Amino acid sequence: MDKSQKTISEHLLDVIESQGKNAVGITSSPSSTLDITIDITEESKTERTLGQMAYAVLEEDGENILVIGQIIEIQTKNRWHEDPSFKGVIKRHGKLPHLSGTADNRIATISVQACYNLGKSAPESYILGTSPSTGERIQKMNNEVMSALMQNHEKDITFLGTVYGTDVHLPLWFKHFDKTDTKNNEAGAGDAYHIGVFGKTGSGKTVTAAYMLLGYAKNKNNISILVLDPQKQFYTDRELLGVKNEKLEPRIKQIGMNYERYEILNDIYLPGDKYELFGDLLSNNGFIEEAFKPLYTEDKIERMKDSVVDYLRRRSNKPSFNLSSLSDGKKLLLEMLSRFLELKDEEEERVGFSKYIYDVFGTSDTRSRLNSRVKFISENLDSQHTILAKWGAALKLFHQQKDGGGRKISVEEIVDKTVTQNGNFVVLDISGRSGEIENENIQALFVKIIEEKIVEAGAKLYTQGQKANCLIVMDEAHRFIASDSSDQRVKELTTEIIGSVRTTRKYGIGYMFITQTLESLDEEILRQMRIFAFGYGLTSGSELRKVSELVNNDSAIQLYRSFIDPSSNNKFPFMFFGPVSPLSFTGSPLFLEVYTDPTKFK
Amino acid sequence: MENQSENRNYAHLPDELLAKILNRVPTTVEKMNSMFDIQDEPIKQGIDHLRNSGKLSKLSTSEYSTSLVAVDGSFILEKMTGSDLLLAVAVGVEGLTEDKTKDWGGDKNQYYQWQTALSHDEANARLGQGVMFLMELSVLANAEHDIRIMDGAHFTSILKINSMLSAKDDSVGEEYAQALRDFLQETYKKIIPDIPDIIKAAFNDDRIIALAKYSSSRDIIDAFLSKYKIKIDDKTFFSLGLNENEYLKPLSVGQSIEEKRKIWDDLHIKCNLEIVERDELNQALAEAIKPLTTKGKESELYFTYYKPYQDGPAYRIELKKSLAQDAARLEKYLLSIKRQIVFPEIREPYPQYLVDLMAKSISTGMFAIEEAVKLSPALKIDKGKFNLLFNYRTKL
């Protein structure tokens, strides 16, 4: 038969045949459909085996079945060395002549990743219906066999690393969250996935996440991506792909996505009707404490903030009033202070204070003191530079115009670009800036607003029978999601995000959490995740326990534990778990080393 | 409520049985005490006597060889309905050495193996064991090593080969003799009349010594120490009495009248199989073992007891006359053996311990043979007979 007429499966079998008879091992006992025990052959006994991807062609129901798996455990057994009597010989003579080494047996475990029925014209996914027979040859995977196997998936797959400890490129797929788009050849998973990328500092988790995003970006006709970036790493696009001169932005654009990046404090204005948020900002940047001092306790600061918010909310009854369209911030401050001093109704006349002052303190003396302070500030406002600066800084976040000219973008527009539109890659720098406003509390505030808007927009699309099909990336996610955080705002945000993660999958919104520790993430979030990428370093007792609970494969955990600190060899090993590869449909984890050379990404 | 313990008509096995066995332990201990306690004084007197009469010596050499092997064999007979599967092996392993100059290549086989299926016959065990000993002798004779340890005693080989060749006592037929012929042909390209050559090759080589794990011989006690009323065997006597590195100067076997009569005077291998070569064979066999016999002469097979470690046992070692009379070489052999004993973990020379384990692994081989036979597509037995023919036996 002419080669060109051969089916993909026949071609694959030819390629496998051409690899020769050299076997890394022979199927042994006990084996199951998920874990195959192999006896390592004599010629392979000194070769690197751990982590290797291996395959065997087995026969089932008269068809050739290609079984692929990764060697996740290897043991040396020598019955003579296990005999207590011989321990004495070894102790005195160093080894057992003719038996040490020579009588070693190496037994490896292959975690089955995928099976393909080669009886069809193209390899078809297959689940082994029976455990493999003993005595079958197991061969090491190489790029030639892998290419022949992936011939049918070429357009869907992404390569971001090699099989752990080998030079075999490992195919992964990052499908968008809707149905497969045949028109544009973009494979869809039909469902949104939540993704976790974990690893200690220096484990390569950000680089891995960036490569994964490049993979998702290939679905430019179906998906949008929003990166919430609290550390400016994505915003500055600095070494995101692991090397200095390679940037993510041009690659995203090259794929065909629209790349945009914004700084929340300079490029985005907050919704002008979020008076509570404005109050929080004033409280957070010290305006409340400074303008109305002395307040002494958090409780009093909170009450004073409530008075400010209450005042603004009442003002908003006038249609023209909106924090975003305000032309003179100082005038608003003066008007507010004046109102604090006025007695407008009978009740205020009776108690002798405006309700804004009255509600803050409990005694006449303290209320009078606050009244005096408000009066003083109001009369000397021009000289109160700190107070004016703090008021202005908070207010500026609601301004639609940038300082240096140009219009800011609204949160709604950002959400629209992400949730409603496709093909956008938006990086949002949510780091605070030095000066008046800076801390995680503020970041949490912004994230909360964005979250609310995303859920709102997703729900709206859902009611219209459409899917949002977007990926929200949270770098340093532990900053925002920690149920046990001492920061009330983070706690609230955690609840918000947990709710969102739980409900938005059906809207077609997936989250990618990039974080250093598993423990820092809420259990509920972990439960909702489908794809995990574990980099080096989650080896402390409690972390490892969590990884074990998620992966539930002792041998895989042992291999994960064997990862070497990337700082020592510049290799970035990862354990991927979940529907992330055409080779991972049995649910067994995959082990790979992420490229250090971005030009290899494809 | 019914009293279960009174009304049960079946024992609680194996618990009750085990409890009874354990209950008897103190009695057994008591008996062992009585055997040894009262023997302390006679043993001391006996040893002093041997020492004073110049029969003991102390190892003084520092020369030794690491070119040392031990050989052992194993035989399994799997009884099935109507037929028996026989499997015999003999293997040799080296001691603790870094010397790689000696090898087992060419015709100097490190092991021999023989397997067959025969019609069920009580004599099949004789054949298997005899074959096993012949193969052991061949491994010993073909090795190139300075010291080669036979497991047990020379006498045992003679006994088992004699049993094999005198199976007519069990009324064996032509199939038995043919199986022996087949073995010799397949293994050595030899015929039955060549058996004496196999024996001679091992019995005439003074590099081959025999070392017994157990021995009930009282040759020394009966010959020289009868007045001390020592009730234990020679091996136990020397184990308890000798000092570290002390040994009995070799003596020829059959020192006592009892042992001479019982074993060595009439030592023989006599073939009674219905084969044409029988007379010729018997003549050759008699010549082959004549040097070992004691009738009207001294045996050329010698023995010694040697205690390498103070807290360890003494070893009964059989050796050829030429070695027994060469004190320097003998001491070199004894020190070589001592260096192979990794005391206290292993109480026999390392290669002997190892070869024993290796040979015992044969049981796995028999299971494999049985399974492979059962599963062979070439096996032409209909299903009805299959279950009948293949035996059921609990395998651990």
Short mmCIF file of C-alpha atoms in Angstrom, two decimals, chain A residues 230 232 263-266 268 270 277-288 386-399 408 429-446:
data_model
loop_
_atom_site.label_atom_id
_atom_site.label_comp_id
_atom_site.label_asym_id
_atom_site.label_seq_id
_atom_site.Cartn_x
_atom_site.Cartn_y
_atom_site.Cartn_z
CA PRO A 230 -1.43 42.84 41.89
CA LYS A 232 2.70 44.49 38.05
CA GLU A 263 -3.53 50.56 35.74
CA ILE A 264 -6.55 50.72 37.97
CA LEU A 265 -5.54 53.96 39.67
CA ASN A 266 -4.64 55.85 36.49
CA ILE A 268 -9.84 53.17 35.15
CA LEU A 270 -14.64 53.74 39.57
CA LEU A 277 -16.37 52.64 48.17
CA PHE A 278 -15.44 56.32 48.28
CA GLY A 279 -15.94 56.24 52.05
CA ASP A 280 -13.69 53.19 52.29
CA LEU A 281 -11.01 54.92 50.31
CA LEU A 282 -11.16 57.98 52.56
CA SER A 283 -11.01 55.81 55.58
CA ASN A 284 -8.18 53.82 54.14
CA ASN A 285 -5.99 56.72 53.10
CA GLY A 286 -6.31 58.41 56.49
CA PHE A 287 -8.54 61.29 55.45
CA ILE A 288 -11.25 60.49 58.01
CA THR A 386 -2.82 66.93 53.72
CA ILE A 387 -6.56 66.73 54.08
CA LEU A 388 -7.14 68.20 50.65
CA ALA A 389 -4.60 65.82 49.10
CA LYS A 390 -6.18 62.74 50.63
CA TRP A 391 -9.69 63.86 49.64
CA GLY A 392 -8.47 64.58 46.12
CA ALA A 393 -6.64 61.27 45.80
CA ALA A 394 -9.72 59.25 46.67
CA LEU A 395 -11.93 61.34 44.47
CA LYS A 396 -9.54 61.05 41.57
CA LEU A 397 -10.24 57.32 41.32
CA PHE A 398 -13.76 58.22 40.27
CA HIS A 399 -12.69 60.85 37.72
CA LYS A 408 -10.19 56.75 31.54
CA ASP A 429 -2.57 46.36 37.15
CA ILE A 430 -4.34 46.36 40.50
CA SER A 431 -1.24 47.10 42.53
CA GLY A 432 -1.55 50.16 44.71
CA ARG A 433 0.79 53.03 44.07
CA SER A 434 3.05 54.77 46.46
CA GLY A 435 1.51 57.74 48.17
CA GLU A 436 -2.01 58.26 49.30
CA ILE A 437 -3.59 54.90 48.50
CA GLU A 438 -1.78 51.64 48.74
CA ASN A 439 -2.56 48.34 50.29
CA GLU A 440 -4.21 45.03 49.72
CA ASN A 441 -7.40 46.38 51.16
CA ILE A 442 -7.73 48.71 48.20
CA GLN A 443 -6.79 45.93 45.81
CA ALA A 444 -9.52 43.86 47.39
CA LEU A 445 -11.96 46.70 46.90
CA PHE A 446 -11.24 46.89 43.21
#
